[in-house]
Coordinates of C-alpha atoms and ligand atoms in Angstrom, one line a residue:
Chain A
X1 CA -52.6 92.5 17.8
X2 CA -51.4 91.6 21.6
X3 CA -50.6 88.0 22.3
X4 CA -50.8 88.9 25.8
X5 CA -54.2 87.4 25.8
X6 CA -54.9 86.2 29.5
X7 CA -53.7 89.2 31.4
X8 CA -57.0 90.7 31.7
X9 CA -58.3 87.1 32.9
X10 CA -55.5 86.4 35.4
X11 CA -55.5 89.9 36.7
X12 CA -59.5 89.3 37.5
X13 CA -59.1 86.2 38.8
X14 CA -56.6 87.5 41.5
X15 CA -59.1 90.0 42.5
X16 CA -62.1 87.2 42.8
X17 CA -63.5 88.7 39.5
X18 CA -64.2 86.1 36.2
X19 CA -63.1 88.4 33.2
X20 CA -64.0 87.3 29.8
X21 CA -63.5 89.0 26.5
X22 CA -65.9 91.4 24.5
X23 CA -65.7 92.0 21.0
X24 CA -65.6 96.0 20.4
X25 CA -67.2 95.5 16.9
X26 CA -70.0 93.1 17.5
X27 CA -70.3 92.7 21.1
X28 CA -69.7 88.9 20.8
X29 CA -68.4 87.6 24.3
X30 CA -65.8 84.9 24.3
X31 CA -63.8 82.6 26.5
X32 CA -60.9 81.6 26.5
X33 CA -59.1 84.2 25.1
X34 CA -58.8 84.4 21.3
X35 CA -56.9 86.9 19.3
X36 CA -59.8 87.3 16.7
X37 CA -63.5 87.6 17.3
X38 CA -64.7 84.2 15.9
X39 CA -67.7 85.9 14.7
X40 CA -66.5 89.1 12.8
X41 CA -62.9 88.5 13.1
X42 CA -62.3 91.7 14.4
X43 CA -59.2 92.2 16.6
X44 CA -61.1 94.9 18.8
X45 CA -61.6 93.6 22.4
X46 CA -62.4 94.6 25.9
X47 CA -62.5 93.3 29.4
X48 CA -66.2 92.3 30.4
X49 CA -66.6 91.4 34.2
X50 CA -69.0 88.8 34.4
X51 CA -72.1 88.9 36.9
X52 CA -70.9 85.6 38.4
X53 CA -74.1 84.0 38.0
X54 CA -74.5 80.7 36.4
X55 CA -76.1 77.2 35.8
X56 CA -74.5 73.7 35.7
X57 CA -74.3 72.2 32.4
X58 CA -72.1 69.0 33.5
X59 CA -69.9 68.0 36.1
X60 CA -67.4 65.1 37.1
X61 CA -66.4 63.8 40.3
X62 CA -62.5 63.2 40.6
X63 CA -61.6 59.7 42.5
X64 CA -58.2 59.5 40.9
X65 CA -54.9 62.1 41.6
X66 CA -53.5 62.1 38.0
X67 CA -51.4 64.9 39.5
X68 CA -49.8 64.8 43.0
X69 CA -50.8 68.2 44.0
X70 CA -54.7 67.1 43.9
X71 CA -54.0 64.1 45.8
X72 CA -55.3 65.5 49.2
X73 CA -58.4 66.9 47.4
X74 CA -59.8 63.8 46.7
X75 CA -62.8 63.2 45.7
X76 CA -63.3 66.8 44.2
X77 CA -65.9 68.0 42.0
X78 CA -65.4 69.8 38.7
X79 CA -68.5 71.8 37.1
X80 CA -69.0 73.2 33.7
X81 CA -70.9 76.2 34.1
X82 CA -72.9 78.4 31.7
X83 CA -72.4 81.8 32.5
X84 CA -74.8 84.3 32.4
X85 CA -72.8 86.2 29.6
X86 CA -72.6 83.2 27.3
X87 CA -69.4 81.3 27.7
X88 CA -68.7 78.5 30.0
X89 CA -66.5 78.2 32.6
X90 CA -64.9 74.9 34.3
X91 CA -64.8 75.5 38.2
X92 CA -64.4 73.4 41.4
X93 CA -67.5 73.1 43.4
X94 CA -67.9 73.7 47.0
X95 CA -69.4 72.2 49.3
X96 CA -69.5 69.0 47.1
X97 CA -73.2 68.4 46.8
X98 CA -75.3 65.2 46.1
X99 CA -78.1 65.7 43.6
X100 CA -76.2 67.9 41.2
X101 CA -78.5 68.6 37.9
X102 CA -78.2 70.2 35.0
X103 CA -79.6 73.7 35.4
X104 CA -78.8 74.2 38.9
X105 CA -78.1 77.7 39.8
X106 CA -74.5 78.2 41.1
X107 CA -72.2 81.4 41.7
X108 CA -68.8 81.9 40.6
X109 CA -65.7 83.5 42.7
X110 CA -62.3 82.3 42.9
X111 CA -60.3 80.6 45.6
X112 CA -56.6 79.9 45.4
X113 CA -55.7 76.4 44.2
X114 CA -52.9 74.4 44.1
X115 CA -49.8 76.5 44.0
X116 CA -51.8 79.5 44.9
X117 CA -53.1 79.9 41.5
X118 CA -56.6 81.5 41.7
X119 CA -59.2 79.0 40.8
X120 CA -62.8 79.8 39.6
X121 CA -65.0 78.2 42.5
X122 CA -68.6 77.7 42.2
X123 CA -71.2 77.7 44.8
X124 CA -75.0 76.6 45.0
X125 CA -76.7 79.6 44.5
Chain B
X1 CA -69.0 60.0 -7.5
X2 CA -67.0 63.3 -8.1
X3 CA -63.4 63.0 -9.3
X4 CA -62.0 64.8 -6.3
X5 CA -63.0 62.5 -4.0
X6 CA -61.1 59.4 -2.6
X7 CA -63.3 56.8 -3.8
X8 CA -61.3 53.6 -4.5
X9 CA -58.4 55.6 -5.2
X10 CA -56.4 53.9 -2.7
X11 CA -55.4 50.6 -0.8
X12 CA -54.2 49.4 2.3
X13 CA -51.9 47.0 1.0
X14 CA -49.9 45.9 4.1
X15 CA -50.5 45.5 8.2
X16 CA -48.1 44.9 10.8
X17 CA -48.0 45.2 14.7
X18 CA -46.0 44.0 17.4
X19 CA -46.8 42.4 20.7
X20 CA -48.9 44.7 22.8
X21 CA -47.8 44.3 26.4
X22 CA -46.8 46.6 29.5
X23 CA -43.0 47.1 30.1
X24 CA -41.5 46.5 26.8
X25 CA -37.8 47.0 26.8
X26 CA -37.9 48.2 23.2
X27 CA -38.0 52.0 22.6
X28 CA -40.7 53.7 20.7
X29 CA -38.5 53.9 17.7
X30 CA -37.4 50.2 17.7
X31 CA -41.2 49.0 18.0
X32 CA -42.3 51.5 14.9
X33 CA -39.2 50.0 13.1
X34 CA -40.5 46.5 14.1
X35 CA -44.2 47.3 13.2
X36 CA -43.2 48.9 9.6
X37 CA -40.8 46.0 8.7
X38 CA -44.0 43.5 9.1
X39 CA -46.1 45.4 7.5
X40 CA -43.9 46.2 4.2
X41 CA -43.1 42.6 4.1
X42 CA -46.7 41.9 4.4
X43 CA -47.3 43.7 1.4
X44 CA -44.9 42.0 -0.5
X45 CA -42.7 44.8 -0.5
X46 CA -39.2 46.1 0.5
X47 CA -38.1 49.0 2.7
X48 CA -36.5 50.6 -0.2
X49 CA -39.8 50.4 -1.9
X50 CA -41.1 53.1 0.5
X51 CA -41.4 56.6 -0.9
X52 CA -43.8 58.0 1.5
X53 CA -44.1 58.4 5.4
X54 CA -46.6 59.9 7.9
X55 CA -45.3 59.2 11.2
X56 CA -48.3 58.9 13.9
X57 CA -48.4 60.3 17.4
X58 CA -46.4 62.4 19.7
X59 CA -43.7 59.9 19.8
X60 CA -43.4 59.4 16.2
X61 CA -40.0 59.2 14.5
X62 CA -39.2 61.9 12.0
X63 CA -39.1 60.6 8.4
X64 CA -35.2 61.2 8.6
X65 CA -35.1 57.9 11.1
X66 CA -36.7 56.0 8.4
X67 CA -34.4 57.1 5.9
X68 CA -31.4 56.2 8.2
X69 CA -33.1 52.7 9.3
X70 CA -34.1 51.5 5.9
X71 CA -31.3 53.2 3.8
X72 CA -34.0 55.1 1.8
X73 CA -32.6 57.3 -1.2
X74 CA -35.7 58.3 -2.9
X75 CA -38.2 59.8 -0.2
X76 CA -40.9 62.1 -2.3
X77 CA -43.7 62.8 0.9
X78 CA -43.6 62.8 4.4
X79 CA -46.1 64.7 6.5
X80 CA -47.2 64.8 10.3
X81 CA -51.0 64.8 11.0
X82 CA -51.4 65.8 14.6
X83 CA -54.8 64.6 15.9
X84 CA -54.0 62.4 18.5
X85 CA -55.8 59.2 18.4
X86 CA -57.5 60.6 15.0
X87 CA -54.2 60.4 13.6
X88 CA -54.2 56.9 12.1
X89 CA -57.2 57.8 10.1
X90 CA -56.0 61.6 9.3
X91 CA -52.5 59.7 7.9
X92 CA -54.5 57.0 5.8
X93 CA -56.3 60.2 4.2
X94 CA -53.1 61.9 3.6
X95 CA -51.6 58.6 2.3
X96 CA -54.5 58.5 -0.2
X97 CA -54.4 61.6 -1.4
X98 CA -50.4 61.4 -2.0
X99 CA -50.9 58.1 -3.9
X100 CA -53.9 59.2 -5.7
X101 CA -52.2 62.2 -7.0
X102 CA -49.4 60.1 -8.0
X103 CA -46.9 61.8 -5.3
X104 CA -45.8 58.8 -3.9
X105 CA -46.1 54.8 -4.5
X106 CA -46.3 53.2 -1.5
X107 CA -46.8 55.2 1.9
X108 CA -45.6 53.9 5.1
X109 CA -47.8 55.0 8.2
X110 CA -46.2 53.9 11.5
X111 CA -46.8 54.3 15.0
X112 CA -45.1 52.7 18.1
X113 CA -44.8 54.0 22.0
X114 CA -43.2 52.7 24.8
X115 CA -45.2 54.7 27.7
X116 CA -44.2 52.4 30.2
X117 CA -40.8 54.1 30.2
X118 CA -42.3 57.6 29.9
X119 CA -44.8 60.1 30.8
X120 CA -48.5 59.3 31.3
X121 CA -51.2 60.7 29.3
X122 CA -51.8 63.1 32.2
X123 CA -48.4 64.6 31.6
X124 CA -48.3 64.2 28.0
X125 CA -51.3 66.2 26.9
X126 CA -49.8 69.3 28.6
X127 CA -46.9 69.5 26.9
X128 CA -48.8 69.9 23.2
X129 CA -49.8 73.0 21.7
X130 CA -52.9 72.2 21.1
X131 CA -54.2 71.9 24.7
X132 CA -52.5 74.9 25.9
X133 CA -55.8 76.4 26.9
X134 CA -56.8 73.2 28.9
X135 CA -53.4 73.4 30.4
X136 CA -53.5 77.3 31.5
X137 CA -57.7 77.4 32.5
X138 CA -58.4 74.2 33.6
X139 CA -55.6 72.4 34.8
X140 CA -55.2 74.4 37.8
X141 CA -58.6 73.4 38.5
X142 CA -57.5 69.8 38.9
X143 CA -58.7 69.0 35.4
X144 CA -55.4 67.0 34.3
X145 CA -56.0 63.8 32.4
X146 CA -58.3 62.7 29.4
X147 CA -60.6 60.4 31.6
X148 CA -61.6 63.7 33.6
X149 CA -62.0 65.9 30.5
X150 CA -64.3 63.6 28.4
X151 CA -66.3 62.4 31.8
X152 CA -68.4 65.8 31.8
X153 CA -69.4 64.6 28.1
X154 CA -70.6 61.3 29.4
X155 CA -72.3 62.7 32.4
X156 CA -74.3 65.3 30.2
X157 CA -75.4 62.2 27.9
X158 CA -76.5 60.3 30.7
X159 CA -78.7 62.9 32.1
X160 CA -80.2 64.1 29.0
X161 CA -81.0 60.7 27.7
X162 CA -81.1 58.1 30.4
X163 CA -77.8 56.5 29.3
X164 CA -76.7 54.2 32.3
X165 CA -73.3 53.0 33.6
X166 CA -74.2 49.4 33.0
X167 CA -74.6 50.5 29.2
X168 CA -70.9 51.5 29.2
X169 CA -70.0 48.3 30.7
X170 CA -71.8 46.4 27.6
X171 CA -68.8 47.8 26.1
X172 CA -65.9 47.2 28.1
X173 CA -67.6 43.6 28.2
X174 CA -67.7 42.6 24.7
X175 CA -64.5 44.2 23.9
X176 CA -62.7 41.9 26.5
X177 CA -64.4 39.2 24.9
X178 CA -63.0 40.1 21.4
X179 CA -59.3 40.5 23.2
X180 CA -59.3 36.9 24.6
X181 CA -60.3 35.7 21.2
X182 CA -57.7 37.7 19.4
X183 CA -54.9 36.6 21.9
X184 CA -52.3 39.4 21.1
X185 CA -53.8 41.8 24.0
X186 CA -52.8 43.1 27.0
X187 CA -56.0 42.1 28.9
X188 CA -57.6 39.0 28.2
X189 CA -59.1 37.8 31.5
X190 CA -62.8 37.9 31.0
X191 CA -64.9 40.3 32.9
X192 CA -68.7 40.8 33.6
X193 CA -71.1 43.9 33.9
X194 CA -70.6 43.2 37.3
X195 CA -67.0 43.5 37.2
X196 CA -67.4 46.8 35.5
X197 CA -69.8 48.2 37.9
X198 CA -67.7 47.2 41.1
X199 CA -64.4 48.4 39.5
X200 CA -63.2 51.5 41.3
X201 CA -64.4 55.1 40.0
X202 CA -62.0 56.9 38.1
X203 CA -63.3 60.4 37.0
X204 CA -67.2 59.7 37.7
X205 CA -69.1 58.7 35.4
X206 CA -65.9 56.6 34.5
X207 CA -64.6 53.6 36.1
X208 CA -61.8 51.8 35.5
X209 CA -63.2 49.6 33.1
X210 CA -64.4 52.3 31.2
X211 CA -60.9 53.3 30.6
X212 CA -58.3 52.3 27.8
X213 CA -55.0 50.7 28.6
X214 CA -51.7 52.6 28.6
X215 CA -49.7 50.0 27.0
X216 CA -46.4 49.5 24.8
X217 CA -46.0 48.5 21.3
X218 CA -45.9 49.5 17.4
X219 CA -48.4 49.1 14.7
X220 CA -48.2 50.3 10.9
X221 CA -49.6 50.3 7.4
X222 CA -48.6 50.7 3.8
X223 CA -51.0 52.7 1.4
X224 CA -50.7 52.2 -2.2
X225 CA -52.8 53.0 -5.6
X226 CA -55.4 50.3 -6.4
X227 CA -53.7 49.4 -9.8
X228 CA -50.4 48.9 -7.7
X229 CA -52.0 47.0 -5.1
X230 CA -53.3 44.5 -7.4
X231 CA -50.0 42.9 -8.2
X232 CA -49.0 42.8 -4.3
X233 CA -49.1 39.9 -2.1
X234 CA -52.6 40.6 -0.3
X235 CA -56.2 40.6 -1.2
X236 CA -57.1 44.4 -2.3
X237 CA -58.6 46.4 0.4
X238 CA -59.7 49.4 -0.8
X239 CA -60.6 52.7 0.7
X240 CA -64.4 53.2 -0.5
X241 CA -64.4 56.6 1.5
X242 CA -62.9 58.8 4.5
X243 CA -63.2 61.9 5.9
X244 CA -62.0 64.0 9.0
X245 CA -63.8 66.5 11.2
X246 CA -63.1 68.7 14.0
X247 CA -65.4 69.6 16.6
X248 CA -66.8 73.1 17.3
X249 CA -64.2 74.4 19.9
X250 CA -61.8 72.2 18.9
X251 CA -59.4 71.9 21.9
X252 CA -61.5 73.1 24.8
X253 CA -64.4 70.6 25.7
X254 CA -65.9 73.1 28.2
X255 CA -66.5 75.5 25.7
X256 CA -68.2 73.0 23.0
X257 CA -71.9 74.3 22.2
X258 CA -72.7 70.5 22.3
X259 CA -71.0 68.1 24.4
X260 CA -72.4 64.9 23.4
X261 CA -71.3 65.9 19.8
X262 CA -67.8 65.2 18.3
X263 CA -65.7 65.6 15.1
X264 CA -66.9 62.6 13.2
X265 CA -70.6 63.9 13.5
X266 CA -69.5 66.1 10.7
X267 CA -67.0 63.8 8.5
X268 CA -69.1 60.5 8.5
X269 CA -71.9 61.9 6.3
X270 CA -69.0 62.8 3.9
X271 CA -67.3 59.5 4.3
X272 CA -70.5 57.4 3.9
X273 CA -71.2 59.7 0.7
X274 CA -67.9 59.1 -0.8
X275 CA -68.0 55.3 -0.2
X276 CA -71.9 55.2 -1.8
X277 CA -72.5 52.9 1.6
X278 CA -74.0 53.6 5.0
X279 CA -74.3 52.2 8.5
X280 CA -76.3 49.4 7.3
X281 CA -73.6 48.4 5.2
X282 CA -71.3 47.7 7.6
X283 CA -70.3 44.2 8.3
X284 CA -67.4 44.8 11.3
X285 CA -66.5 48.3 13.1
X286 CA -63.5 49.1 14.7
X287 CA -64.5 52.0 16.6
X288 CA -61.9 54.1 18.6
X289 CA -62.3 53.3 22.4
X290 CA -60.3 55.6 24.5
X291 CA -63.4 55.3 26.8
X292 CA -66.2 53.2 26.7
X293 CA -68.7 56.3 26.0
X294 CA -66.7 57.5 23.0
X295 CA -67.7 54.3 21.2
X296 CA -71.5 55.0 22.2
X297 CA -71.0 58.6 21.0
X298 CA -69.4 57.8 17.5
X299 CA -72.2 55.4 17.1
X300 CA -74.6 58.0 17.2
X301 CA -72.5 60.4 15.2
X302 CA -72.1 58.0 12.4
X303 CA -75.4 57.6 12.2
X304 CA -75.9 54.0 13.6
X305 CA -78.8 55.1 15.7
X306 CA -80.1 58.7 16.6
X307 CA -78.8 61.0 19.3
X308 CA -79.5 59.6 22.6
X309 CA -80.4 56.3 21.6
X310 CA -76.6 54.8 22.0
X311 CA -77.5 53.0 25.3
X312 CA -80.0 51.1 24.2
X313 CA -78.2 50.2 20.9
X314 CA -75.0 48.9 22.4
X315 CA -77.4 46.4 24.4
X316 CA -78.3 42.9 24.2
X317 CA -74.8 41.8 22.2
X318 CA -75.1 43.8 19.5
X319 CA -71.5 44.9 19.3
X320 CA -70.5 41.0 20.1
X321 CA -69.3 38.7 17.5
X322 CA -72.2 36.9 16.2
X323 CA -74.3 40.1 16.7
X324 CA -75.7 42.6 14.5
X325 CA -72.7 44.9 14.4
X326 CA -69.4 43.2 15.8
X327 CA -67.5 45.8 17.2
X328 CA -63.6 46.1 18.3
X329 CA -63.2 42.6 17.5
X330 CA -59.6 43.0 18.4
X331 CA -60.3 44.2 21.8
X332 CA -59.6 47.9 21.1
X333 CA -57.9 50.3 23.2
X334 CA -59.8 49.1 25.9
X335 CA -58.3 45.5 26.2
X336 CA -55.7 44.8 23.4
X337 CA -53.8 48.1 23.9
X338 CA -53.4 51.7 23.4
X339 CA -51.8 52.1 19.8
X340 CA -53.7 55.5 18.8
X341 CA -56.0 53.8 16.7
X342 CA -54.0 52.1 14.3
X343 CA -54.3 48.7 15.6
X344 CA -58.2 49.5 14.6
X345 CA -56.9 50.2 11.1
X346 CA -54.9 46.9 11.2
X347 CA -57.8 44.9 12.4
X348 CA -60.2 46.4 9.8
X349 CA -57.8 45.1 7.2
X350 CA -57.4 41.7 8.5
X351 CA -61.0 41.2 8.9
X352 CA -61.7 42.1 5.1
X353 CA -58.9 39.8 4.2
X354 CA -60.7 36.9 6.0
X355 CA -57.6 36.3 8.5
X356 CA -58.6 37.7 11.9
X357 CA -58.3 34.1 13.3
X358 CA -61.0 33.2 15.9
X359 CA -62.3 36.7 16.0
X360 CA -63.0 36.5 12.3
X361 CA -66.7 38.0 11.0
X362 CA -67.5 35.6 8.5
X363 CA -67.5 36.9 5.1
X364 CA -66.8 40.5 6.1
X365 CA -66.8 42.9 3.0
X366 CA -67.0 46.3 4.7
X367 CA -65.5 47.3 7.5
X368 CA -64.9 50.9 9.3
X369 CA -62.5 52.0 11.3
X370 CA -62.6 55.6 13.3
X371 CA -60.3 57.9 14.8
X372 CA -60.9 60.2 18.0
X373 CA -58.3 62.2 19.3
X374 CA -57.3 65.7 20.8
X375 CA -60.4 66.2 22.8
X376 CA -62.8 65.4 19.9
X377 CA -61.3 65.5 16.3
X378 CA -62.8 62.5 14.5
X379 CA -62.3 60.2 11.4
X380 CA -64.2 57.8 9.7
X381 CA -62.4 55.2 7.0
X382 CA -64.9 53.1 5.2
X383 CA -62.8 50.0 3.6
X384 CA -64.1 47.1 1.4
X385 CA -62.7 44.0 0.3
X386 CA -62.0 44.7 -3.5
X387 CA -63.1 48.0 -5.1
X388 CA -67.0 47.9 -5.1
Ligands
ZN401 ZN1 -66.9 90.4 16.8

């Protein structure tokens, strides 16, 4: 077993792709990374590049900067997105749109966040 | 009741707390020791009687500090229960198990913090191993503090069930009213629903008055067997039933199948079953209130009302003194101070002893205290005046 669980995700993020984990034994797709498949407990895993389509599950708009690194971004919207492959992704939403609602289709990409770390970015589809 | 449960196998024999304030000059350890001495003496015990310790919270001093400060020579049990705001209930369960099994006679559960001098919640949580996924995957997007992480839970509840911010406000207003009656609270100025509605947005839908207070203080309790409790100083407060539960996807709310359901949904049926009591028997409820919505959600998950009906349930003064379910009679984390839910347990015990002062619920016989922490771990303790 490798403890280097997140390499696939971050390698993908840097080229703009959302990379999830797929169990090679039972096919279960998971995120965030784990050592074992929570369904069949196999440690066999392969990267799965998500199609980038999803729908809004919930959201919040930050009006307070709990970390100074995000003070210039206020207010900013964080959406929880159900991606087509099954798991959810927390993403920044741009442009901030009024009338957000559950089930709204979005696409997921990546954009550089604070400190240059690639951050999932949702846009209305 | 089956023999393996904790039905009336332990009692909370002593409680203690310091003043709750901001800007305490005392260290977290000093506050823990003060509250502990109060709780031990409240029970009619001396520090040397303590033979079990379960420190609560990430600022909880290790048992060794108590051995040194109390001059203990015979500590037989210690443990750490790492469930954030559910740690008080988790520690009560562990203490009850220890005295029930005869491992220890008197278990001290202390907590205390001085957050004025230290890091705020938004910094602290990212130092904790149970949040490593949030720190790695969500913090870079700007999801820093509990307010932001819990807000999507509340937002989804509002979207699915029509729950309103004014209904959250009901919880803030009744809690503040109780804090004023209690007196030992950081915030005692009365507020209205309109004050709640005009307080600034922190993490939509949470406004400032939906959020608990970062504050300093200490709280502690002592757990003994029922047999020993009868020989101590206070009326017996018996642990009728207790359980803990973890939500699915325990550490990342994002991946939770149902955002509107937390760990107490698993714990509550067990705790009610062990106690042989249900929501209809409760005279006073002390419900962990890191955010207003979290109270509403737990009320549903404990079975006080159906999922989705928490909004209407909290309206009409039901949670106020004199209402059908007086809730957070001490002012909770929202107005009294954030003592990791330990202050909820202290207040539940006081209510059952009948010495909760102006916030007393007349003739309270059954009280509950809940815990909620680490993104959704939950616990429910059902306490009764004497064994039932
Ligand atoms: Zn599998």
